[in-house]
Coordinates of C-alpha atoms in Angstrom, one line a residue:
X1 CA 84.8 58.3 -45.4
X2 CA 84.5 62.7 -44.2
X3 CA 87.5 64.3 -44.0
X4 CA 87.4 63.9 -39.3
X5 CA 87.7 60.2 -40.6
X6 CA 90.8 60.3 -42.4
X7 CA 92.4 62.6 -40.0
X8 CA 91.2 60.6 -37.6
X9 CA 92.9 57.2 -39.4
X10 CA 95.5 58.7 -39.6
X11 CA 96.4 59.7 -36.6
X12 CA 95.9 56.7 -35.0
X13 CA 97.8 55.0 -37.9
X14 CA 100.8 57.3 -36.8
X15 CA 100.6 56.7 -32.8
X16 CA 100.6 53.1 -33.9
X17 CA 103.1 53.3 -36.0
X18 CA 105.1 55.8 -32.8
X19 CA 104.5 53.1 -30.6
X20 CA 106.2 49.9 -32.7
X21 CA 109.9 52.3 -33.1
X22 CA 109.8 54.1 -29.6
X23 CA 109.8 49.8 -28.6
X24 CA 112.5 48.9 -31.0
X25 CA 114.1 52.4 -30.5
X26 CA 113.9 50.9 -26.3
X27 CA 114.4 47.8 -27.8
X28 CA 117.8 49.0 -29.3
X29 CA 118.8 50.8 -26.5
X30 CA 118.8 47.5 -24.1
X31 CA 120.4 45.9 -26.1
X32 CA 123.5 47.7 -27.3
X33 CA 125.9 46.0 -25.5
X34 CA 124.3 42.2 -26.3
X35 CA 126.4 40.4 -27.9
X36 CA 126.0 39.8 -31.6
X37 CA 122.6 42.6 -31.2
X38 CA 122.3 44.3 -34.3
X39 CA 120.6 47.5 -35.0
X40 CA 116.3 46.9 -35.6
X41 CA 114.6 49.0 -38.0
X42 CA 110.5 49.3 -38.2
X43 CA 109.9 49.9 -42.0
X44 CA 106.3 52.6 -42.5
X45 CA 104.5 52.4 -45.7
X46 CA 101.6 54.7 -46.6
X47 CA 97.9 53.3 -46.7
X48 CA 96.4 54.3 -49.2
X49 CA 93.2 53.7 -49.9
X50 CA 90.6 55.1 -53.0
X51 CA 93.5 57.3 -53.7
X52 CA 93.7 59.1 -50.2
X53 CA 96.2 58.5 -48.2
X54 CA 94.8 56.7 -44.8
X55 CA 97.8 56.7 -42.7
X56 CA 101.0 54.3 -42.4
X57 CA 101.1 51.4 -41.4
X58 CA 104.6 49.5 -40.5
X59 CA 105.9 46.5 -42.8
X60 CA 108.3 44.7 -41.3
X61 CA 110.9 45.5 -38.3
X62 CA 114.9 44.9 -39.9
X63 CA 118.3 44.9 -39.8
X64 CA 120.5 45.5 -43.0
X65 CA 123.5 43.8 -42.0
X66 CA 126.4 44.0 -44.3
X67 CA 128.0 40.3 -45.5
X68 CA 130.9 41.0 -46.9
X69 CA 132.0 42.9 -43.8
X70 CA 130.2 39.2 -41.6
X71 CA 132.4 36.8 -44.0
X72 CA 135.1 39.0 -43.0
X73 CA 134.5 38.3 -39.3
X74 CA 134.0 35.0 -39.8
X75 CA 137.3 34.6 -41.4
X76 CA 139.3 36.5 -38.6
X77 CA 137.2 34.4 -36.4
X78 CA 138.7 31.1 -37.1
X79 CA 142.2 33.1 -37.1
X80 CA 142.1 34.0 -33.6
X81 CA 140.4 30.9 -32.9
X82 CA 143.8 29.4 -34.2
X83 CA 145.7 31.4 -32.6
X84 CA 144.4 32.1 -28.8
X85 CA 145.0 28.2 -28.5
X86 CA 148.3 28.2 -29.9
X87 CA 149.4 30.8 -27.5
X88 CA 148.3 29.1 -24.7
X89 CA 149.6 25.7 -25.5
X90 CA 153.1 27.5 -26.9
X91 CA 153.4 29.6 -24.0
X92 CA 152.5 25.8 -21.4
X93 CA 154.9 24.1 -24.0
X94 CA 157.3 27.3 -22.9
X95 CA 157.2 26.9 -19.0
X96 CA 157.4 23.2 -18.9
X97 CA 161.4 23.8 -20.5
X98 CA 162.7 25.7 -17.0
X99 CA 163.5 29.1 -17.4
X100 CA 166.9 30.5 -18.6
X101 CA 169.8 31.8 -16.1
X102 CA 170.5 35.5 -16.5
X103 CA 173.6 36.2 -15.4
X104 CA 177.0 34.8 -15.9
X105 CA 176.7 31.7 -14.0
X106 CA 175.0 28.7 -15.7
X107 CA 173.2 27.3 -13.0
X108 CA 171.8 29.3 -11.6
X109 CA 168.4 28.7 -13.9
X110 CA 165.8 26.0 -14.3
X111 CA 166.3 25.1 -17.9
X112 CA 168.0 22.0 -19.2
X113 CA 171.7 23.8 -20.4
X114 CA 171.8 24.6 -16.8
X115 CA 169.9 21.3 -14.8
X116 CA 173.4 19.8 -17.9
X117 CA 175.1 22.7 -16.9
X118 CA 175.1 21.9 -12.8
X119 CA 176.6 18.2 -13.5
X120 CA 179.5 19.8 -15.3
X121 CA 180.1 21.3 -12.1
X122 CA 179.8 18.5 -9.8
X123 CA 181.5 16.7 -12.3
X124 CA 184.2 19.2 -12.5
X125 CA 184.5 18.9 -7.5
X126 CA 184.7 15.3 -8.4
X127 CA 187.5 14.9 -10.4
X128 CA 189.6 16.7 -7.3
X129 CA 188.9 13.8 -5.3
X130 CA 187.5 11.0 -7.2
X131 CA 187.5 8.8 -4.0
X132 CA 184.4 11.6 -1.9
X133 CA 181.6 9.6 -1.7
X134 CA 179.8 13.0 -1.5
X135 CA 181.2 14.8 -4.5
X136 CA 180.1 11.3 -6.0
X137 CA 177.0 11.5 -4.5
X138 CA 177.1 15.1 -5.6
X139 CA 177.0 13.7 -9.0
X140 CA 175.5 11.1 -9.4
X141 CA 172.0 13.6 -7.7
X142 CA 173.1 16.2 -10.2
X143 CA 172.4 13.2 -13.4
X144 CA 169.3 12.7 -11.8
X145 CA 168.1 16.0 -11.3
X146 CA 169.2 15.8 -15.4
X147 CA 167.5 12.7 -16.2
X148 CA 164.7 13.6 -14.2
X149 CA 163.4 16.9 -15.4
X150 CA 164.0 15.7 -19.1
X151 CA 161.6 13.0 -18.1
X152 CA 159.4 15.4 -16.8
X153 CA 159.7 17.8 -19.5
X154 CA 158.8 14.6 -21.9
X155 CA 156.1 13.6 -19.3
X156 CA 154.5 17.2 -19.8
X157 CA 154.6 17.4 -23.3
X158 CA 152.4 14.2 -23.7
X159 CA 149.8 15.7 -20.9
X160 CA 150.2 18.9 -23.7
X161 CA 149.3 16.1 -26.0
X162 CA 145.7 14.1 -24.6
X163 CA 145.0 17.7 -23.1
X164 CA 145.1 19.3 -26.9
X165 CA 143.4 15.9 -27.9
X166 CA 141.4 16.0 -24.7
X167 CA 140.1 20.1 -26.1
X168 CA 139.7 18.4 -29.5
X169 CA 136.1 16.1 -28.5
X170 CA 135.5 19.5 -26.3
X171 CA 135.4 21.7 -29.5
X172 CA 133.1 18.9 -31.5
X173 CA 130.6 19.4 -29.5
X174 CA 130.9 22.8 -29.2
X175 CA 130.9 22.2 -32.9
X176 CA 127.7 20.2 -33.1
X177 CA 125.2 22.9 -30.7
X178 CA 127.0 25.3 -32.9
X179 CA 125.1 23.3 -36.2
X180 CA 122.0 22.1 -34.3
X181 CA 121.8 26.5 -34.1
X182 CA 121.8 27.3 -37.1
X183 CA 119.6 23.8 -38.3
X184 CA 117.4 24.9 -35.6
X185 CA 117.4 28.6 -35.9
X186 CA 116.2 27.9 -39.6
X187 CA 113.5 26.9 -39.5
X188 CA 112.2 29.0 -36.4
X189 CA 113.3 31.4 -39.4
X190 CA 110.4 30.7 -42.0
X191 CA 108.2 30.0 -39.3
X192 CA 108.1 33.4 -38.3
X193 CA 108.9 34.2 -41.8
X194 CA 106.0 32.9 -43.3
X195 CA 103.4 34.1 -40.4
X196 CA 104.5 37.9 -41.7
X197 CA 106.2 37.8 -37.6
X198 CA 109.9 39.4 -37.7
X199 CA 112.7 37.6 -38.0
X200 CA 115.5 40.3 -36.9
X201 CA 115.7 39.2 -33.5
X202 CA 116.6 35.1 -35.0
X203 CA 118.9 36.1 -37.7
X204 CA 121.0 37.9 -35.6
X205 CA 121.4 34.9 -32.8
X206 CA 122.6 32.7 -36.3
X207 CA 125.3 34.3 -37.3
X208 CA 126.2 34.3 -33.5
X209 CA 126.5 31.0 -33.6
X210 CA 128.4 31.2 -37.0
X211 CA 130.8 33.4 -35.7
X212 CA 130.8 30.9 -33.0
X213 CA 131.3 28.1 -34.9
X214 CA 133.6 29.5 -37.2
X215 CA 136.5 30.2 -34.6
X216 CA 136.1 26.5 -33.5
X217 CA 136.2 25.0 -37.3
X218 CA 136.9 27.5 -40.6
X219 CA 133.6 26.8 -42.7
X220 CA 132.0 28.1 -45.6
X221 CA 128.7 29.5 -46.2
X222 CA 125.4 31.3 -48.1
X223 CA 121.1 31.5 -47.8
X224 CA 119.6 29.8 -50.5
X225 CA 116.3 31.6 -51.6
X226 CA 114.1 30.5 -48.9
X227 CA 116.3 32.3 -46.1
X228 CA 117.6 28.8 -45.1
X229 CA 121.9 29.7 -43.7
X230 CA 123.9 26.5 -45.4
X231 CA 127.4 25.9 -44.1
X232 CA 130.1 23.9 -45.2
X233 CA 133.9 22.8 -44.3
X234 CA 136.0 24.3 -46.8
X235 CA 136.2 20.7 -49.0
X236 CA 132.3 21.0 -49.6
X237 CA 131.0 18.3 -47.0
X238 CA 127.8 19.3 -45.4
X239 CA 127.6 20.2 -42.1
X240 CA 124.0 22.4 -42.2
X241 CA 121.1 22.2 -45.4
X242 CA 117.9 20.9 -44.6
X243 CA 119.3 19.2 -41.1
X244 CA 122.3 19.1 -39.2
X245 CA 125.1 17.1 -39.5
X246 CA 127.2 16.5 -36.3
X247 CA 130.7 15.6 -36.4
X248 CA 131.5 12.1 -34.1
X249 CA 135.4 12.5 -33.0
X250 CA 135.9 9.8 -29.7
X251 CA 139.3 11.0 -27.5
X252 CA 142.2 8.4 -26.6
X253 CA 141.7 6.2 -23.4
X254 CA 145.4 7.5 -22.9
X255 CA 148.1 9.7 -25.0
X256 CA 152.0 8.3 -25.2
X257 CA 155.2 9.8 -28.2
X258 CA 153.8 6.7 -29.8
X259 CA 150.0 8.1 -30.1
X260 CA 149.8 8.6 -33.9
X261 CA 147.0 10.3 -35.8
X262 CA 147.2 8.3 -39.5
X263 CA 144.1 9.0 -41.0
X264 CA 142.2 6.0 -43.0
X265 CA 144.2 3.8 -40.7
X266 CA 142.5 1.2 -38.6
X267 CA 145.2 1.5 -36.2
X268 CA 145.3 4.7 -35.5
X269 CA 146.5 6.6 -32.5
X270 CA 143.3 9.4 -32.4
X271 CA 140.3 8.4 -34.1
X272 CA 139.1 10.9 -37.4
X273 CA 136.9 13.1 -37.0
X274 CA 133.9 12.0 -39.3
X275 CA 130.2 13.9 -40.2
X276 CA 128.4 11.1 -41.6
X277 CA 131.0 8.8 -41.1
X278 CA 133.3 10.7 -43.9
X279 CA 136.8 11.7 -42.4
X280 CA 137.3 15.5 -42.9
X281 CA 139.6 16.1 -40.3
X282 CA 142.2 17.1 -43.6
X283 CA 139.8 19.5 -44.6
X284 CA 140.0 21.8 -41.2
X285 CA 142.9 24.3 -41.9
X286 CA 141.8 27.3 -39.2
X287 CA 140.1 27.5 -35.8
X288 CA 140.4 26.1 -32.4
X289 CA 139.6 22.4 -33.4
X290 CA 143.2 23.3 -36.5
X291 CA 145.5 23.9 -33.8
X292 CA 144.4 21.4 -31.8
X293 CA 145.4 19.2 -33.6
X294 CA 148.6 20.7 -35.0
X295 CA 150.6 20.9 -32.0
X296 CA 148.6 16.9 -30.9
X297 CA 150.5 15.9 -34.4
X298 CA 153.1 18.4 -35.6
X299 CA 154.6 20.8 -32.3
X300 CA 154.7 18.8 -29.1
X301 CA 155.9 15.5 -31.1
X302 CA 158.8 17.8 -32.8
X303 CA 159.5 19.0 -29.2
X304 CA 159.4 15.5 -28.8
X305 CA 161.9 14.9 -31.5
X306 CA 164.6 17.3 -29.8
X307 CA 164.0 16.1 -26.4
X308 CA 164.7 12.5 -27.2
X309 CA 167.6 13.5 -29.5
X310 CA 169.2 15.0 -26.9
X311 CA 168.0 12.5 -24.1
X312 CA 169.7 9.2 -26.9
X313 CA 172.9 11.4 -27.2
X314 CA 173.6 12.3 -23.6
X315 CA 172.7 8.0 -22.6
X316 CA 175.2 7.6 -25.3
X317 CA 177.5 9.4 -24.7
X318 CA 177.9 9.3 -20.6
X319 CA 177.1 5.3 -20.7
X320 CA 180.2 5.0 -23.7
X321 CA 182.1 6.8 -20.9
X322 CA 180.8 4.8 -18.1
X323 CA 181.9 1.3 -19.3
X324 CA 185.3 2.6 -19.7
X325 CA 185.3 2.3 -15.8
X326 CA 184.2 0.6 -12.5
X327 CA 183.3 0.8 -9.6
X328 CA 185.2 0.0 -6.0
X329 CA 184.4 -2.7 -4.3
X330 CA 183.7 -3.9 -7.8
X331 CA 180.2 -5.3 -8.1
X332 CA 179.2 -9.1 -7.9
X333 CA 178.5 -9.4 -11.7
X334 CA 177.7 -7.1 -14.4
X335 CA 174.1 -8.0 -16.1
X336 CA 174.0 -6.0 -20.2
X337 CA 171.3 -3.7 -21.6
X338 CA 171.5 -4.7 -25.5
X339 CA 169.5 -8.1 -27.2
X340 CA 171.5 -10.7 -27.7
X341 CA 170.6 -14.9 -27.7
X342 CA 173.5 -17.5 -28.3
X343 CA 173.2 -17.6 -31.3
X344 CA 173.8 -13.5 -32.6
X345 CA 176.8 -13.5 -35.0
X346 CA 179.0 -11.6 -33.1
X347 CA 181.6 -9.7 -35.1
X348 CA 184.7 -7.9 -33.1
X349 CA 188.4 -7.3 -33.2
X350 CA 190.8 -6.7 -30.3
X351 CA 191.1 -7.6 -26.8
X352 CA 189.5 -7.0 -23.5
X353 CA 190.1 -8.1 -19.7
X354 CA 188.4 -9.7 -18.0
X355 CA 189.1 -9.3 -14.8
X356 CA 187.8 -11.0 -11.2
X357 CA 188.9 -8.9 -8.0
X358 CA 188.2 -8.7 -4.0
X359 CA 185.8 -5.6 -2.5
X360 CA 189.5 -4.0 -1.7
X361 CA 190.3 -3.9 -5.5
X362 CA 192.8 -6.4 -4.8
X363 CA 193.5 -9.2 -7.9
X364 CA 191.7 -12.3 -8.3
X365 CA 192.3 -14.0 -11.7
X366 CA 192.2 -12.6 -14.7
X367 CA 192.5 -12.9 -18.5
X368 CA 192.7 -11.3 -21.6
X369 CA 190.3 -12.5 -24.3
X370 CA 190.7 -11.7 -28.4
X371 CA 187.1 -10.9 -29.5
X372 CA 188.2 -11.8 -32.6
X373 CA 188.3 -15.8 -31.9
X374 CA 184.7 -16.0 -31.3
X375 CA 182.0 -16.1 -34.0
X376 CA 179.1 -16.0 -32.0
X377 CA 177.6 -14.8 -28.8
X378 CA 178.1 -18.5 -27.1
X379 CA 180.9 -18.8 -27.7
X380 CA 182.4 -15.3 -26.3
X381 CA 179.8 -16.9 -23.4
X382 CA 181.8 -20.2 -23.2
X383 CA 185.4 -18.7 -23.4
X384 CA 184.3 -16.0 -20.4
X385 CA 183.7 -19.0 -18.3
X386 CA 186.5 -20.4 -18.9
X387 CA 187.6 -17.2 -16.7
X388 CA 188.5 -18.6 -12.9
X389 CA 186.2 -17.1 -10.9
X390 CA 183.8 -16.5 -12.9
X391 CA 180.7 -17.3 -14.5
X392 CA 179.3 -16.1 -18.1
X393 CA 175.1 -16.4 -19.3
X394 CA 172.6 -14.8 -21.6
X395 CA 169.8 -14.1 -19.3
X396 CA 165.6 -15.0 -19.9
X397 CA 165.5 -11.5 -21.2
X398 CA 168.1 -11.8 -23.0
X399 CA 171.2 -9.9 -21.4
X400 CA 174.7 -10.9 -21.4
X401 CA 175.3 -11.5 -17.5
X402 CA 178.7 -12.0 -15.5
X403 CA 179.2 -12.7 -12.4
X404 CA 182.2 -13.1 -9.6
X405 CA 181.8 -16.7 -8.0
X406 CA 183.4 -16.5 -5.0
X407 CA 181.9 -14.6 -1.9
X408 CA 183.2 -11.1 -2.2
X409 CA 184.9 -10.9 -5.7
X410 CA 183.1 -8.4 -8.4
X411 CA 183.3 -8.6 -12.0
X412 CA 186.1 -5.3 -13.6
X413 CA 186.6 -4.7 -16.6
X414 CA 188.8 -2.6 -19.6
X415 CA 187.6 -2.4 -23.0
X416 CA 191.4 -2.3 -24.0
X417 CA 191.2 -2.3 -27.5
X418 CA 187.7 -4.1 -28.5
X419 CA 186.3 -3.0 -31.3
X420 CA 182.2 -4.9 -31.1
X421 CA 179.7 -3.9 -33.8
X422 CA 179.0 -2.2 -37.1
X423 CA 179.8 1.0 -34.6
X424 CA 183.5 -0.5 -33.1
X425 CA 182.2 0.4 -29.9
X426 CA 183.7 -0.8 -27.2
X427 CA 183.5 -4.5 -25.2
X428 CA 181.3 -3.6 -22.3
X429 CA 179.4 -0.4 -24.2
X430 CA 178.6 -2.8 -26.7
X431 CA 177.3 -5.1 -24.4
X432 CA 176.0 -2.3 -22.0
X433 CA 177.7 -4.2 -18.8
X434 CA 178.7 -1.4 -17.1
X435 CA 175.8 1.6 -18.3
X436 CA 175.2 5.0 -16.1
X437 CA 171.8 6.1 -17.4
X438 CA 169.4 3.5 -18.7
X439 CA 166.1 3.9 -21.0
X440 CA 165.7 5.0 -24.7
X441 CA 164.4 7.9 -24.5
X442 CA 163.5 10.7 -23.0
X443 CA 160.3 8.7 -21.5
X444 CA 162.3 7.0 -19.6
X445 CA 165.9 7.6 -19.3
X446 CA 167.1 6.9 -15.9
X447 CA 170.0 6.9 -13.8
X448 CA 170.8 2.9 -12.9
X449 CA 168.8 2.1 -9.8
X450 CA 171.7 0.4 -7.7
X451 CA 174.1 3.8 -8.2
X452 CA 171.2 6.0 -7.3
X453 CA 170.1 4.2 -4.7
X454 CA 173.8 3.9 -3.0
X455 CA 173.8 -0.5 -2.8
X456 CA 176.6 0.8 -5.7
X457 CA 178.9 3.6 -5.9
X458 CA 179.7 5.3 -10.2
X459 CA 182.5 3.7 -11.9
X460 CA 184.9 6.3 -11.5
X461 CA 188.0 3.6 -10.9
X462 CA 189.9 1.7 -14.0
X463 CA 190.9 -1.3 -14.1
X464 CA 195.3 -2.2 -14.2
X465 CA 195.9 -2.1 -18.5
X466 CA 199.6 -2.9 -18.3
X467 CA 200.7 -6.2 -20.1
X468 CA 200.8 -8.3 -16.7
X469 CA 198.3 -8.5 -13.5
X470 CA 200.3 -10.5 -9.7
X471 CA 197.2 -11.9 -8.4
X472 CA 197.0 -10.7 -5.2
X473 CA 198.2 -7.0 -6.2
X474 CA 195.7 -4.0 -6.2
X475 CA 194.5 -3.8 -10.3
X476 CA 191.8 -1.3 -8.7
X477 CA 192.5 2.8 -8.6
X478 CA 189.4 5.2 -7.1
X479 CA 191.9 8.0 -7.0
X480 CA 192.2 7.8 -11.2
X481 CA 190.7 10.9 -12.2
X482 CA 191.1 9.4 -15.2
X483 CA 187.2 8.5 -15.6
X484 CA 185.5 11.4 -14.4
X485 CA 188.0 14.1 -16.6
X486 CA 186.3 11.6 -19.7
X487 CA 183.0 12.0 -18.8
X488 CA 183.2 16.3 -18.1
X489 CA 184.9 15.4 -21.6
X490 CA 181.4 14.1 -23.2
X491 CA 179.4 16.3 -21.7
X492 CA 181.8 19.8 -22.9
X493 CA 182.9 18.4 -26.0
X494 CA 181.6 18.6 -29.7
X495 CA 179.3 16.2 -30.0
X496 CA 177.1 14.9 -33.3
X497 CA 173.4 16.1 -32.6
X498 CA 170.9 14.6 -35.5
X499 CA 168.0 16.5 -37.0
X500 CA 165.2 16.5 -34.8
X501 CA 161.8 18.5 -35.0
X502 CA 162.7 21.9 -36.7
X503 CA 166.5 21.8 -35.4
X504 CA 168.8 21.2 -38.1
X505 CA 172.2 18.3 -37.5
X506 CA 174.3 20.3 -35.3
X507 CA 178.0 19.7 -33.2
X508 CA 178.7 21.3 -30.2
X509 CA 178.1 20.3 -25.4
X510 CA 174.8 19.0 -24.1
X511 CA 174.8 22.6 -22.6
X512 CA 174.3 24.0 -26.2
X513 CA 172.5 21.7 -27.8
X514 CA 169.9 21.6 -24.8
X515 CA 169.8 25.8 -25.2
X516 CA 169.3 25.2 -28.4
X517 CA 166.2 23.5 -27.4
X518 CA 164.9 25.9 -25.2
X519 CA 165.8 28.6 -28.1
X520 CA 163.2 27.0 -29.7
X521 CA 160.7 26.4 -28.0
X522 CA 161.3 29.7 -26.7
X523 CA 160.9 31.6 -30.4
X524 CA 157.7 29.1 -30.9
X525 CA 156.0 30.7 -28.2
X526 CA 157.3 33.8 -28.8
X527 CA 155.9 33.9 -32.5
X528 CA 152.5 32.6 -31.2
X529 CA 151.9 35.5 -29.0
X530 CA 153.0 38.1 -32.0
X531 CA 151.0 35.5 -34.5
X532 CA 147.4 35.8 -32.0
X533 CA 147.8 39.6 -31.5
X534 CA 148.0 39.8 -34.5
X535 CA 144.8 38.6 -35.7
X536 CA 143.2 39.5 -32.9
X537 CA 143.5 43.1 -33.7
X538 CA 142.2 41.8 -37.1
X539 CA 139.1 40.3 -36.1
X540 CA 138.8 43.8 -33.4
X541 CA 138.5 45.5 -36.6
X542 CA 136.6 43.8 -38.6
X543 CA 134.2 43.2 -35.2
X544 CA 134.4 47.1 -35.2
X545 CA 133.6 47.6 -38.4
X546 CA 130.0 46.3 -38.9
X547 CA 129.5 47.6 -35.1
X548 CA 129.6 50.4 -36.7
X549 CA 127.6 49.5 -39.8
X550 CA 125.4 48.0 -38.1
X551 CA 125.6 47.9 -33.9
X552 CA 123.2 50.3 -32.2
X553 CA 124.5 53.6 -31.4
X554 CA 123.1 55.2 -28.5
X555 CA 123.3 58.7 -29.0
X556 CA 121.6 58.5 -31.9
X557 CA 119.3 56.5 -30.5
X558 CA 118.5 57.8 -27.6
X559 CA 118.3 61.2 -30.5
X560 CA 115.8 59.3 -32.7
X561 CA 113.7 57.9 -29.7
X562 CA 113.5 61.7 -28.0
X563 CA 112.2 62.5 -31.6
X564 CA 109.3 59.7 -31.5
X565 CA 108.2 60.4 -28.5
X566 CA 107.8 64.0 -29.5
X567 CA 105.9 62.8 -32.6
X568 CA 103.4 60.3 -30.4
X569 CA 102.5 63.3 -28.6
X570 CA 101.8 64.8 -31.6
X571 CA 100.0 62.4 -32.8
X572 CA 98.2 62.0 -28.9
X573 CA 97.2 66.1 -30.2
X574 CA 96.3 65.5 -33.1
X575 CA 93.2 62.8 -31.9
X576 CA 92.4 64.8 -29.4
X577 CA 91.5 68.3 -31.3
X578 CA 89.2 64.9 -33.9
X579 CA 87.7 64.2 -30.6
X580 CA 87.2 67.9 -30.0
X581 CA 86.2 68.0 -33.2
X582 CA 83.4 65.0 -33.1
X583 CA 82.1 66.6 -30.1
X584 CA 81.7 70.2 -31.2
X585 CA 79.7 68.2 -35.2
X586 CA 77.7 66.1 -32.8
X587 CA 77.0 69.0 -30.5
X588 CA 75.8 71.1 -33.3
X589 CA 73.9 68.0 -35.0
X590 CA 71.7 67.8 -32.4
X591 CA 70.7 71.9 -31.9
X592 CA 69.4 71.8 -35.3

């Protein structure tokens, strides 16, 4: 080969190599803002023929990614995915509880504490004129606002749990997409590498899929000797090896407070997240899915537990007082809420007074019953049936029912010294004969329907407790504030609240406990926000570090592109000069 041939070969190889490098530099600049894109470099080496350099050749297009930085970023992606989800859900949870008062008046906010305080205020007004129909209606409306807010908040919590369950199903679908993409890219990368083609862009796509997967759930991974990216759960269950192993999950059709996840149980309300038939729910400890599981199964049920404790104590305290009173005019019948049967043992002491009164509150008949005389509920029913003008039974639902048989007459009870059951409740309270609130927890707490509708009045009157009563005399007084004041005291006095949802056992008023619930949720929301900010900063730091190490520096690439263009122009000029020399040589040879 002549020196001119060698020179031309060198020039052409340089021109070709520079052309590739210009293309790579241009692609780098164009993709500088593309998520997951890393700076590409065209690697070149010298070509040698028979010991003589004959130019350069492009040996490959690569990118350099720091594996330790990538691993740290993948972990940060998982942490951020969990923190972001927690922050979003706890913000929504906090909004369910309403806003707190910012003034000295505790009734100006919309939180549960403020709503209970408004009921207390309505009772205070009613105490001055207990017989006022409008003030009674205001008190009923205020109590209904409390029970309605408890129901709405409870419903909101269960909706958040249902949303979390649906989001788990959606995330599982996204995870499966990522797993399949990683598996497909593994195959493409091996095929391109075998054909001698560059794989750097495919590797970028695979790393992006890995990061997206990590934001959904924590994973471990490594690249094997054949270039495959292998992905596993934290406990070693394969997600991608020679193929993708998709996750399976079925969202619950409905979610209530009683819907729970029990690993390995056929009766579990929520299904497990499985792969190849193995339940991996407990192996997911970070990422969006982990946060959703914790919210659904721990955080939100804890909030529900706190509401239930408030609702149950409120129901017990208010009903204990309402069962001391009676409506005026007295109701034609009373039906209890406690489930009993005629054979239910009656553990009771003391005396209860049961009377029949007309609509004006005048006595028709009455009797004081010594409860220690009756062994069973059936015995009690028989005794009540022995009172003139009354009929008693245990109805088909297992509830004690007492009715006045005379037209226009009603039933009134004074619990006197009665003590029934292990808790020593008053007679009427034990059977739930004059409950003001119905329901067993926050999800179904409500004001008794006939009182709410106005067909019955608040039980603010009391049956005369004098040693003897005279038929025809007034024995029900609507002007006494005894029951109303007792209701107010029950709300504002000290009530023992048990441990619930992370709140310790405490003693205080209902507004105090409601405020503690709101503060607890607000504290969790604030902590979630702070954690999100911290995790976002950490993830951003790792992402910036990785970008600095393997991302595109536009200024540097622009300068490189300019230098490459000059190299290209120089190579072109060399080729032009060599061609001119070849022409001169050919002319000289022709002339000779």
